[in-house]
């Protein structure tokens, strides 16, 4: 499993910081130039070309030429593959994925915790072929400390003010003992577990807060970050997986396509749809860390079916209230859905019954 942690670049000296600014200026100038050339078909659009064929970037060195070409080609190809009206991509904010040829990271024994050794495209003064290298000091923080005994991946992600390091460790075997927990994602409640725990009650207020901001504005972006932090915080704090062996969640693919009446009206809310992958990603990471089997299932009908007798009817559900028109079972509709989802897991007794019937 892989995890990432961000580190600030603020502990670098002013001179190093200004070299990073220069790197970004040079990179963005060449990135935009390459995008322009690719867009106008003035140079061939491949996934990769030899740095010898990159003749329009001056003396950047082969590695940066290739990095920039690949980056530009990715942007242009994904824009061209998009549906609808396409206009030439203009670069504003971006990060640079620097691979192991240009960077190495190492642990440190002095007052800093790590160093990044970064080769820049700038030539050393008075030398013909040598490039400037800088060492950037990094300090650990609460999140990065979790990965102290993990392997450090070689490539890094650089922005103007921080660097993201990737840590890797073998995913541990999943537990054999424990319970099966189903998770329903809702509108008013962020998630509901099949054990009746409601996590993120009143999360719809977050959606209204976001919708009051102008899309793309600074306040809008800030609210999205707050929202993501809130999701992580709530799930970390409230979802205890210590005695769970399997977590069953709705498969995003089925949710997205909205098949078979699973979509609720409120679900057409774009803001909520953005939250789906965030929550699924968080739950998957948490499952891996707790040795819990993570199962995604097609959530069709889980909100209309009775979790006690299986009777399915769209009138079983009225907003937050579930009342089975066949057996009279009643419950909170999110909880009823979460129980149905838990029944679809690999380890659930229902799954075994179903297999026996077949
Ligand atoms: Zn029923």
Coordinates of N, CA and C in Angstrom, one line a residue, residues 209-225:
X209 N -23.1 25.1 2.4 CA -22.0 26.0 2.6 C -21.2 26.2 1.3
X210 N -20.9 25.1 0.7 CA -20.1 25.1 -0.6 C -20.9 25.8 -1.7
X211 N -22.2 25.5 -1.7 CA -23.0 26.0 -2.8 C -23.2 27.5 -2.7
X212 N -23.0 28.1 -1.5 CA -23.1 29.5 -1.4 C -21.9 30.3 -1.9
X213 N -20.7 29.5 -2.1 CA -19.5 30.2 -2.6 C -19.5 30.2 -4.1
X214 N -18.8 31.1 -4.6 CA -18.7 31.2 -6.1 C -17.7 30.1 -6.5
X215 N -18.2 29.3 -7.5 CA -17.3 28.2 -7.9 C -16.0 28.7 -8.5
X216 N -14.9 28.1 -8.0 CA -13.6 28.5 -8.5 C -12.9 29.6 -7.7
X217 N -13.7 30.2 -6.8 CA -13.1 31.3 -6.0 C -12.3 30.7 -4.9
X218 N -11.5 31.6 -4.3 CA -10.6 31.2 -3.2 C -11.4 30.6 -2.0
X219 N -12.5 31.3 -1.7 CA -13.4 30.8 -0.6 C -14.0 29.4 -0.9
X220 N -14.3 29.2 -2.2 CA -14.9 28.0 -2.6 C -13.8 26.8 -2.4
X221 N -12.6 27.1 -2.9 CA -11.5 26.1 -2.8 C -11.2 25.8 -1.3
X222 N -11.2 26.9 -0.5 CA -11.0 26.7 0.9 C -12.0 25.8 1.6
X223 N -13.3 26.0 1.2 CA -14.4 25.2 1.7 C -14.2 23.8 1.3
X224 N -13.8 23.5 0.1 CA -13.6 22.1 -0.4 C -12.5 21.4 0.5
X225 N -11.4 22.2 0.8 CA -10.3 21.6 1.6 C -10.9 21.3 3.0

